[in-house]
Short mmCIF file of C-alpha atoms in Angstrom, two decimals:
data_model
loop_
_atom_site.label_atom_id
_atom_site.label_comp_id
_atom_site.label_asym_id
_atom_site.label_seq_id
_atom_site.Cartn_x
_atom_site.Cartn_y
_atom_site.Cartn_z
CA MET A 1 -7.98 -11.95 -33.57
CA GLY A 2 -11.77 -11.59 -33.43
CA GLY A 3 -13.39 -11.88 -30.03
CA GLY A 4 -10.17 -10.99 -28.23
CA VAL A 5 -8.25 -14.12 -29.32
CA VAL A 6 -4.66 -13.21 -30.11
CA ALA A 7 -2.64 -15.03 -32.76
CA ALA A 8 0.52 -15.90 -30.82
CA GLY A 9 3.63 -14.19 -32.09
CA ALA A 10 1.84 -12.35 -34.89
CA LEU A 11 3.32 -9.02 -33.75
CA GLY A 12 6.47 -8.61 -31.69
CA THR A 13 6.59 -6.34 -28.64
CA VAL A 14 9.98 -5.38 -27.20
CA PRO A 15 10.13 -5.46 -23.37
CA LEU A 16 11.73 -2.56 -21.54
CA ALA A 17 14.41 -3.14 -18.92
CA GLY A 18 12.75 -3.21 -15.52
CA GLU A 19 9.23 -3.08 -16.95
CA LEU A 20 6.22 -4.36 -15.06
CA THR A 21 4.78 -7.52 -16.62
CA SER A 22 1.36 -5.86 -16.57
CA SER A 23 2.81 -2.90 -18.49
CA LEU A 24 4.19 -5.20 -21.19
CA ILE A 25 0.79 -6.90 -21.49
CA SER A 26 -0.86 -3.49 -21.96
CA ARG A 27 1.62 -2.65 -24.71
CA ILE A 28 0.99 -6.03 -26.35
CA ALA A 29 -2.70 -5.15 -26.36
CA ASP A 30 -1.91 -1.80 -28.00
CA ARG A 31 0.18 -3.57 -30.64
CA TYR A 32 -2.72 -5.88 -31.51
CA GLY A 33 -5.31 -3.09 -31.36
CA LEU A 34 -7.07 -4.67 -28.38
CA THR A 35 -7.90 -3.63 -24.86
CA ALA A 36 -5.71 -4.95 -22.07
CA ALA A 37 -8.73 -6.93 -20.83
CA GLY A 38 -8.92 -8.62 -24.21
CA VAL A 39 -5.34 -9.85 -24.00
CA LEU A 40 -5.71 -10.87 -20.36
CA ARG A 41 -8.24 -13.47 -21.47
CA GLN A 42 -5.26 -15.57 -22.47
CA TRP A 43 -4.79 -16.31 -18.76
CA THR A 44 -7.07 -17.42 -15.98
CA CYS A 45 -6.85 -14.51 -13.52
CA ARG A 46 -7.43 -15.59 -9.93
CA ASN A 47 -8.15 -12.12 -8.51
CA SER A 48 -8.65 -8.49 -9.51
CA PRO A 49 -6.15 -5.62 -9.71
CA ALA A 50 -5.99 -2.86 -7.12
CA ARG A 51 -8.04 0.16 -8.07
CA LEU A 52 -7.90 3.87 -7.39
CA ASP A 53 -10.56 5.58 -5.31
CA GLY A 54 -12.03 6.87 -8.57
CA GLY A 55 -12.46 3.33 -9.87
CA GLY A 56 -9.64 2.99 -12.42
CA VAL A 57 -6.97 0.29 -12.19
CA ARG A 58 -3.80 1.51 -10.48
CA ALA A 59 -0.90 1.95 -12.87
CA ASP A 60 1.38 0.01 -10.51
CA ALA A 61 -0.90 -3.05 -10.45
CA GLU A 62 1.48 -5.91 -11.26
CA ILE A 63 0.73 -9.40 -12.53
CA VAL A 64 2.63 -12.61 -11.83
CA LEU A 65 2.31 -15.72 -13.98
CA ASN A 66 2.79 -19.43 -13.49
CA GLU A 67 5.07 -21.43 -15.79
CA ALA A 68 2.36 -22.07 -18.36
CA GLY A 69 1.39 -18.41 -18.24
CA ARG A 70 4.98 -17.35 -18.90
CA ARG A 71 5.07 -19.44 -22.05
CA VAL A 72 1.92 -17.70 -23.29
CA LEU A 73 3.45 -14.27 -22.67
CA ALA A 74 6.65 -15.24 -24.51
CA GLU A 75 4.61 -16.37 -27.52
CA LEU A 76 2.49 -13.21 -27.52
CA CYS A 77 5.35 -10.74 -27.51
CA GLY A 78 7.72 -12.81 -29.63
CA ALA A 79 10.55 -12.69 -27.07
CA GLY A 80 12.11 -15.77 -25.53
CA PRO A 81 11.71 -16.59 -21.84
CA THR A 82 15.38 -15.76 -21.22
CA VAL A 83 14.92 -12.26 -22.64
CA LEU A 84 11.76 -11.72 -20.60
CA ALA A 85 13.37 -12.99 -17.40
CA ARG A 86 16.22 -10.53 -17.89
CA ALA A 87 13.92 -7.57 -18.64
CA LEU A 88 10.91 -8.17 -16.36
CA PRO A 89 11.63 -8.34 -12.59
CA ALA A 90 8.29 -10.07 -11.90
CA PHE A 91 8.54 -12.63 -14.73
CA THR A 92 10.16 -15.35 -12.61
CA VAL A 93 8.25 -14.59 -9.40
CA ASP A 94 6.29 -17.64 -8.25
CA ASP A 95 2.95 -17.46 -6.50
CA PRO A 96 1.97 -20.72 -4.73
CA LYS A 97 -1.71 -20.10 -5.47
CA ILE A 98 -1.14 -20.51 -9.22
CA SER A 99 2.10 -22.48 -9.46
CA LYS A 100 0.90 -25.50 -7.49
CA GLY A 101 -2.15 -27.73 -7.49
CA ARG A 102 -4.21 -29.55 -10.09
CA GLU A 103 -4.58 -26.49 -12.35
CA ALA A 104 -0.90 -25.57 -12.39
CA GLY A 105 -0.67 -26.65 -16.02
CA LEU A 106 -3.16 -23.98 -17.09
CA ALA A 107 -1.98 -20.47 -18.00
CA GLN A 108 -2.79 -18.56 -14.82
CA ALA A 109 -2.13 -15.11 -13.41
CA ARG A 110 -2.49 -13.25 -10.13
CA TRP A 111 -2.58 -9.53 -9.53
CA ARG A 112 -0.23 -8.04 -6.97
CA SER A 113 1.03 -4.55 -6.12
CA ALA A 114 4.35 -3.69 -7.70
CA GLY A 115 5.80 -2.68 -4.35
CA ALA A 116 5.13 -6.14 -2.94
CA VAL A 117 6.79 -7.83 -5.92
CA ALA A 118 9.96 -5.94 -6.84
CA GLY A 119 9.92 -2.41 -5.42
CA GLU A 120 8.87 1.12 -6.36
CA ALA A 121 7.23 1.62 -9.74
CA ALA A 122 7.28 4.78 -11.84
CA PHE A 123 6.06 5.81 -15.26
CA ALA A 124 8.61 5.35 -18.02
CA CYS A 125 9.52 8.27 -20.26
CA ARG A 126 7.19 7.99 -23.26
CA LEU A 127 9.79 9.47 -25.59
CA CYS A 128 12.33 6.84 -24.55
CA THR A 129 9.68 4.12 -24.82
CA ALA A 130 8.92 5.20 -28.38
CA ARG A 131 12.59 5.27 -29.30
CA ARG A 132 13.24 1.77 -27.90
CA THR A 133 10.02 -0.02 -28.83
CA GLY A 134 8.34 2.01 -31.55
CA GLN A 135 5.32 2.59 -29.30
CA ALA A 136 4.59 6.06 -27.93
CA VAL A 137 2.37 4.69 -25.17
CA ARG A 138 2.36 4.55 -21.40
CA ALA A 139 4.76 2.11 -19.80
CA VAL A 140 5.58 1.47 -16.15
CA ARG A 141 8.96 0.37 -14.83
CA TYR A 142 10.52 -0.56 -11.53
CA LEU A 143 12.64 2.50 -10.76
CA PRO A 144 14.25 3.39 -7.44
CA ARG A 145 13.92 7.02 -6.46
CA TRP A 146 17.54 7.80 -7.31
CA GLU A 147 16.98 6.80 -10.97
CA ARG A 148 13.93 8.94 -11.68
CA VAL A 149 15.60 11.46 -13.99
CA CYS A 150 15.44 10.93 -17.75
CA VAL A 151 18.57 12.91 -18.57
CA ARG A 152 18.00 12.65 -22.32
CA HIS A 153 14.62 14.40 -22.21
CA GLY A 154 14.89 16.35 -18.93
CA ARG A 155 12.06 14.63 -17.08
CA TRP A 156 11.40 13.46 -13.53
CA LEU A 157 9.45 10.20 -13.70
CA LEU A 158 6.63 10.13 -11.16
CA ASP A 159 5.34 7.34 -8.91
CA ALA A 160 2.83 5.09 -10.67
CA ASP A 161 0.73 4.33 -7.58
CA ALA A 162 -0.86 7.76 -7.12
CA ASP A 163 -4.27 8.92 -8.27
CA GLN A 164 -3.13 11.86 -10.40
CA PRO A 165 -2.80 12.35 -14.18
CA LEU A 166 0.86 13.34 -14.59
CA GLU A 167 3.53 10.85 -15.66
CA HIS A 168 6.50 13.20 -15.42
CA LEU A 169 7.68 16.67 -14.41
CA ASP A 170 9.69 18.92 -16.73
CA LEU A 171 13.23 19.41 -15.38
CA ARG A 172 14.65 21.51 -18.20
CA GLY A 173 14.56 24.62 -16.02
CA VAL A 174 16.32 22.92 -13.08
CA PRO A 175 19.47 21.22 -14.46
CA GLU A 176 20.81 20.68 -10.94
CA VAL A 177 18.33 17.80 -10.51
CA ALA A 178 19.83 15.82 -13.40
CA ALA A 179 23.31 16.71 -12.16
CA ALA A 180 22.41 15.22 -8.78
CA GLN A 181 21.49 11.90 -10.38
CA ARG A 182 24.88 11.78 -12.07
CA ARG A 183 26.54 12.47 -8.69
CA TRP A 184 24.55 9.74 -6.99
CA SER A 185 26.54 6.93 -8.63
CA ARG A 186 29.68 8.21 -6.91
CA VAL A 187 27.86 8.48 -3.58
CA ALA A 188 26.53 4.92 -3.94
CA ARG A 189 30.07 3.62 -4.54
CA ARG A 190 31.20 5.49 -1.45
CA ALA A 191 28.43 3.82 0.54
CA GLY A 192 29.65 0.41 -0.59
CA ARG A 193 33.18 1.18 0.53
CA ALA A 194 31.77 2.21 3.92
CA GLY A 195 30.00 -1.13 4.28
CA ALA A 196 26.51 0.31 3.73
CA GLU A 197 23.88 -0.28 1.09
CA GLY A 198 23.33 2.65 -1.24
CA ALA A 199 19.57 2.14 -0.92
CA GLU A 200 19.56 2.50 2.86
CA VAL A 201 21.82 5.56 2.78
CA PHE A 202 19.51 7.16 0.23
CA ALA A 203 16.44 6.27 2.31
CA LEU A 204 17.88 8.00 5.37
CA ALA A 205 18.95 11.10 3.45
CA HIS A 206 15.54 11.24 1.80
CA ALA A 207 13.83 11.02 5.20
CA VAL A 208 16.00 13.85 6.56
CA VAL A 209 15.36 16.17 3.61
CA ALA A 210 11.66 15.31 3.32
CA ARG A 211 11.30 16.37 6.95
CA TRP A 212 13.00 19.66 6.12
CA TRP A 213 10.58 20.03 3.22
CA ASP A 214 7.61 19.72 5.59
CA GLU A 215 9.03 22.52 7.72
CA ALA A 216 10.27 24.73 4.90
CA LEU A 217 7.06 26.75 4.59
CA HIS A 218 8.10 28.41 7.85
CA TRP A 219 11.65 29.15 6.68
CA GLU A 220 11.72 32.78 5.66
CA ARG A 221 15.24 32.42 4.25
CA GLU A 222 14.43 29.44 2.00
CA GLU A 223 14.51 30.57 -1.63
CA ILE A 224 15.85 27.58 -3.58
CA TRP A 225 12.97 25.13 -3.21
CA PRO A 226 10.16 27.60 -4.03
CA GLN A 227 11.93 28.55 -7.25
CA ARG A 228 12.42 24.90 -8.24
CA LEU A 229 8.85 24.01 -7.39
CA HIS A 230 7.48 26.77 -9.61
CA GLN A 231 9.74 25.56 -12.44
CA VAL A 232 8.60 21.92 -12.30
CA ALA A 233 4.97 23.09 -11.96
CA GLY A 234 5.19 24.80 -15.33
CA GLY A 235 6.08 28.24 -14.02
CA ASN A 236 3.51 28.76 -11.26
CA ALA A 237 2.70 26.35 -8.46
CA GLY A 238 0.61 28.96 -6.67
CA THR A 239 -2.58 27.95 -8.46
CA ASP A 240 -2.64 24.74 -6.39
CA LEU A 241 0.33 25.00 -4.04
CA GLU A 242 -0.68 22.27 -1.61
CA ARG A 243 -1.03 19.69 -4.38
CA TRP A 244 2.15 20.77 -6.15
CA ARG A 245 4.11 20.51 -2.90
CA ILE A 246 3.07 16.85 -2.80
CA VAL A 247 3.61 16.01 -6.47
CA GLY A 248 6.84 17.99 -6.84
CA ARG A 249 8.55 17.19 -3.53
CA ASP A 250 10.87 14.37 -4.56
CA ALA A 251 12.08 16.09 -7.71
CA VAL A 252 12.60 19.44 -6.00
CA VAL A 253 14.57 18.09 -3.02
CA PHE A 254 16.62 15.52 -4.95
CA PRO A 255 19.86 17.58 -5.10
CA GLU A 256 19.76 18.09 -1.34
CA VAL A 257 19.06 14.37 -0.74
CA VAL A 258 22.21 13.43 -2.65
CA ALA A 259 24.21 16.12 -0.82
CA VAL A 260 23.01 14.89 2.59
CA ALA A 261 23.77 11.26 1.71
CA ASP A 262 27.28 12.28 0.70
CA ALA A 263 27.73 14.23 3.93
CA LEU A 264 26.54 11.42 6.19
CA LEU A 265 29.06 9.06 4.60
CA ASP A 266 31.94 11.46 5.33
CA PRO A 267 34.03 10.27 8.32
CA ALA A 268 34.93 13.87 9.08
CA MET A 269 31.24 14.66 9.57
CA ALA A 270 30.82 11.71 11.94
CA GLU A 271 33.77 13.05 13.90
CA LEU A 272 31.97 16.37 14.29
CA VAL A 273 28.99 14.50 15.76
CA TRP A 274 31.29 12.83 18.29
CA THR A 275 32.80 16.18 19.25
CA ASP A 276 29.38 17.83 19.59
CA SER A 277 28.28 15.02 21.94
CA GLY A 278 31.11 15.84 24.36
CA ALA A 279 33.21 12.87 23.25
CA GLY A 280 34.39 11.28 26.50
CA ARG A 281 32.30 13.68 28.61
CA PRO A 282 28.69 13.08 27.45
CA ARG A 283 26.42 16.09 27.07
CA PRO A 284 23.19 16.90 25.19
CA LEU A 285 23.72 17.83 21.57
CA PRO A 286 23.97 21.64 21.34
CA ALA A 287 21.77 23.81 19.13
CA ASP A 288 24.88 25.42 17.65
CA GLY A 289 26.78 22.17 17.03
CA ALA A 290 29.52 22.02 14.42
CA PHE A 291 27.99 19.02 12.63
CA CYS A 292 24.62 20.60 11.85
CA ARG A 293 26.27 23.90 10.97
CA ARG A 294 28.55 22.14 8.47
CA LEU A 295 25.65 20.09 7.10
CA GLY A 296 23.71 23.28 6.39
CA GLU A 297 26.69 24.64 4.50
CA ARG A 298 26.94 21.48 2.41
CA VAL A 299 23.36 21.87 1.21
CA GLY A 300 23.89 25.55 0.41
CA ARG A 301 22.07 26.91 3.45
CA ALA A 302 24.47 28.24 6.07
CA TRP A 303 21.48 29.28 8.22
CA LEU A 304 19.97 25.78 8.39
CA GLY A 305 22.26 24.31 11.06
CA PRO A 306 20.48 25.56 14.20
CA LEU A 307 17.08 24.58 12.78
CA SER A 308 18.11 21.00 12.06
CA ALA A 309 19.99 20.73 15.38
CA VAL A 310 16.84 21.20 17.46
CA ASP A 311 14.67 18.77 15.48
CA TYR A 312 15.09 16.25 18.28
CA GLY A 313 12.45 13.80 17.07
CA GLY A 314 13.71 13.58 13.50
CA PRO A 315 15.76 11.05 11.53
CA LEU A 316 18.90 13.22 11.54
CA ILE A 317 19.12 13.28 15.34
CA ALA A 318 18.36 9.54 15.38
CA TRP A 319 21.32 8.98 13.03
CA MET A 320 23.54 11.13 15.22
CA GLY A 321 22.47 9.16 18.29
CA ALA A 322 23.35 5.86 16.61
CA VAL A 323 26.76 7.23 15.59
CA ILE A 324 27.43 8.33 19.17
CA ARG A 325 26.31 5.02 20.68
CA ARG A 326 28.50 3.08 18.28
CA ARG A 327 31.49 5.24 19.15
CA ARG A 328 30.86 4.66 22.86
CA GLY A 329 30.27 0.95 22.36
CA GLU A 330 26.71 1.16 23.67
CA GLY A 331 23.63 -0.68 22.45
CA GLY A 332 20.57 1.09 21.18
CA PRO A 333 17.43 1.75 23.23
CA PRO A 334 15.02 -1.20 23.58
CA GLY A 335 13.23 -1.88 20.31
CA TYR A 336 15.62 0.26 18.27
CA ASP A 337 18.12 -0.95 15.72
CA ASN A 338 21.59 0.50 16.28
CA ASN A 339 22.29 0.55 12.54
CA PRO A 340 22.76 4.29 11.85
CA TRP A 341 21.16 3.92 8.41
CA TRP A 342 17.95 2.34 9.68
CA VAL A 343 14.95 4.63 9.21
CA ARG A 344 12.29 4.13 11.84
CA GLN A 345 8.76 3.75 10.58
CA GLU A 346 7.68 7.06 12.09
CA HIS A 347 10.49 8.81 10.20
CA GLN A 348 9.65 7.37 6.78
CA PRO A 349 8.24 10.12 4.53
CA ALA A 350 4.67 9.75 3.38
CA THR A 351 4.43 8.78 -0.28
CA MET A 352 2.86 10.97 -2.91
CA ALA A 353 -0.07 8.56 -3.17
CA ALA A 354 -0.72 8.62 0.58
CA GLN A 355 -0.50 12.42 0.76
CA LEU A 356 -2.84 12.88 -2.19
CA ARG A 357 -5.38 10.55 -0.60
CA VAL A 358 -5.30 12.59 2.60
CA LEU A 359 -5.54 15.84 0.66
CA GLY A 360 -8.53 14.54 -1.26
CA LYS A 361 -10.33 13.48 1.90
CA GLU A 362 -9.62 16.81 3.59
CA ARG A 363 -10.97 18.74 0.62
CA THR A 364 -14.17 16.71 0.54
CA SER A 365 -14.79 16.77 4.31
CA PRO A 366 -18.20 18.32 5.02
CA GLY A 367 -17.66 21.70 6.63
CA SER A 368 -14.45 23.45 7.59
CA GLY A 369 -12.59 22.18 10.61
CA THR A 370 -14.68 19.06 11.18
CA THR A 371 -11.56 16.90 11.59
CA TRP A 372 -8.16 17.52 13.17
CA ARG A 373 -6.35 16.99 9.86
CA ALA A 374 -8.70 19.38 8.07
CA ALA A 375 -8.46 22.10 10.71
CA VAL A 376 -4.76 21.98 11.63
CA PRO A 377 -2.19 22.67 8.87
CA ALA A 378 0.06 19.78 7.86
CA GLU A 379 3.18 21.70 8.90
CA GLN A 380 1.81 22.28 12.42
CA ARG A 381 0.83 18.61 12.73
CA ALA A 382 4.34 17.61 11.64
CA LEU A 383 5.84 20.00 14.19
CA ILE A 384 3.77 18.47 17.01
CA THR A 385 4.82 14.96 15.95
CA GLY A 386 8.45 16.05 15.84
CA LEU A 387 8.31 17.58 19.30
CA VAL A 388 6.74 14.44 20.79
CA ASN A 389 9.24 12.18 19.06
CA GLY A 390 12.05 14.47 20.16
CA ALA A 391 11.03 14.23 23.80
CA GLN A 392 10.90 10.47 23.47
CA GLU A 393 14.36 10.42 21.90
CA GLN A 394 15.77 12.46 24.79
CA LEU A 395 14.25 10.11 27.36
CA THR A 396 15.40 6.91 25.63
CA GLN A 397 18.96 8.25 25.70
CA LEU A 398 18.81 8.07 29.52
CA ARG A 399 18.89 4.26 29.48
CA GLY A 400 21.88 3.33 31.61
CA ALA A 401 22.68 6.97 32.43
CA GLN A 402 22.74 6.46 36.20
CA GLN A 403 26.25 5.10 36.36
CA GLY A 404 29.81 6.39 36.29
CA LYS A 405 30.91 9.61 37.93
CA ALA A 406 28.21 11.61 39.70
CA VAL A 407 28.95 14.79 37.75
CA ASP A 408 28.73 12.98 34.38
CA ALA A 409 25.52 11.13 35.31
CA ALA A 410 23.91 14.30 36.62
CA ARG A 411 24.94 16.27 33.54
CA GLN A 412 23.44 13.72 31.18
CA LEU A 413 20.26 13.16 33.22
CA LEU A 414 19.47 16.80 33.79
CA GLY A 415 20.46 17.83 30.28
CA SER A 416 18.25 15.26 28.59
CA LEU A 417 15.37 15.72 31.05
CA GLY A 418 15.52 19.47 30.55
CA HIS A 419 15.45 19.07 26.76
CA ALA A 420 12.53 16.65 27.01
CA ALA A 421 10.60 19.01 29.30
CA THR A 422 11.14 21.93 26.91
CA LEU A 423 9.95 19.86 23.94
CA ILE A 424 6.87 18.62 25.80
CA ASP A 425 6.01 22.16 26.87
CA GLN A 426 6.25 23.35 23.28
CA ALA A 427 4.17 20.38 22.07
CA VAL A 428 1.46 21.31 24.57
CA ARG A 429 1.39 24.90 23.30
CA GLU A 430 1.36 23.88 19.62
CA THR A 431 -1.42 21.35 20.20
CA ALA A 432 -3.47 23.88 22.14
CA ALA A 433 -2.94 26.51 19.44
CA GLY A 434 -4.09 24.13 16.73
CA ALA A 435 -7.14 23.05 18.70
CA LEU A 436 -8.04 26.65 19.56
CA GLN A 437 -7.90 27.57 15.89
CA ALA A 438 -10.15 24.58 15.16
CA GLY A 439 -12.78 26.00 17.50
CA VAL A 440 -12.16 24.07 20.72
CA ALA A 441 -12.90 26.13 23.84
CA LEU A 442 -9.90 27.50 25.75
CA GLU A 443 -11.38 26.30 29.06
CA ASP A 444 -11.48 22.71 27.80
CA LEU A 445 -7.92 22.93 26.51
CA ALA A 446 -6.69 24.27 29.83
CA GLN A 447 -8.42 21.47 31.71
CA TRP A 448 -6.91 18.78 29.47
CA ALA A 449 -3.46 20.37 29.69
CA ARG A 450 -3.81 20.70 33.50
CA LEU A 451 -3.05 24.41 33.34
CA PRO A 452 -4.95 27.49 34.53
CA ALA A 453 -6.82 28.99 31.60
CA ASP A 454 -5.12 32.38 32.01
CA VAL A 455 -1.66 30.79 32.02
CA LEU A 456 -2.40 28.86 28.81
CA ALA A 457 -3.91 31.93 27.16
CA LYS A 458 -0.82 34.00 28.00
CA ALA A 459 1.52 31.29 26.68
CA LEU A 460 -0.37 31.13 23.39
CA ALA A 461 -0.41 34.91 23.11
CA ASP A 462 3.35 35.04 23.73
CA ASP A 463 3.88 32.47 20.98
CA ARG A 464 1.77 34.46 18.53
CA ASN A 465 3.65 37.65 19.37
CA GLY A 466 7.04 35.95 19.06
CA ARG A 467 8.21 36.89 22.54
CA PRO A 468 12.04 37.22 22.55
CA GLY A 469 13.74 34.39 24.36
CA ASP A 470 10.74 32.09 24.14
CA GLU A 471 12.06 28.59 23.63
CA GLY A 472 10.37 26.96 20.62
#
């Protein structure tokens, strides 16, 4: 094996179910006492793997092989091609750049991102890896977000694409997270009976709860998530709260994601949406609607209903709108899918990797407040986005509203226009408040908002003082 040449089949390496091909190659290298680069010399690599900002290779960098390359891998690990095809999702993936042409007979490889090959990748539990393969080393597997709990060892398995050192979070102090994963199988079966894919139902529920998570810092009555976050952070997330809120989010909110998915699949809950919408007499969704009130109860927060009911630009209201349109036999707004489980791009939660990149850039920005993202808190930015999206949602619902009885058309038009105007007004105030805090002159803000400076100043002062009856 001198010079990085591996004697084929000299040492067997057991593949893990769902493992990345690149992960198996790294474990083969460990078995032979070589670097991964040494083993990769067995193939002609046509490109380079994706790297982190710090320079290291991303843990979710995947590798696809041509037919000749697959035979080499089978010989190296001592497992037959059938076994590898069953265990490795990327093993049978063809890439035209290496599977065709004059050099197709050579053992070739191409680097890809795991997400572009077979889905989300996460670190495997090292204890389970050691038990199954005899190697207590890092491994990476394709794992959807609803299968991230290692119940045996009480661990949440983290995304492999982020630039951070942790592979898992300790769940032994929060048993409800593992219990939620056990419940998910029942919810997924329920989704199938309802004619939906479990993955899309989970994605919507995750988007709904992740949006709540972004707003939860302002919820004085929220006690469950802070306690869980401190547990998964080793007892105290306060030493680096902003980072822990990114790293710990998906583990901490997982029980609520499963609960929301279960609720959205319940026909009785959809019936509450229909009733809240006025049924045969259309009206804007009320802030005290029965659906949102019941949803809050189902996630253990009876006070949450009114807060979620007025998040007009969020994925929950979008789902409710699709349910209502389906019941009325109406099509969706132009450019929108009327599938209630479809999550619009603007509603998809930012990944841990993306949030950590933003956090890193904000922390290294020269000077305080030099950029909007550095000067305005993430929660306030999310609130502004939600208000703008909410106004847009209200306006898109007016497509085709000018028909039918005059009283019904007027009720729907004025109701939705009034909601949109309220949301826009609040978005103006929140944007001005953020800019003022960042050091922008009040006179400039007033000019851009087309308001007298004294009027804008009074509105911002009223918001700060929490004037009773102030909408927003």
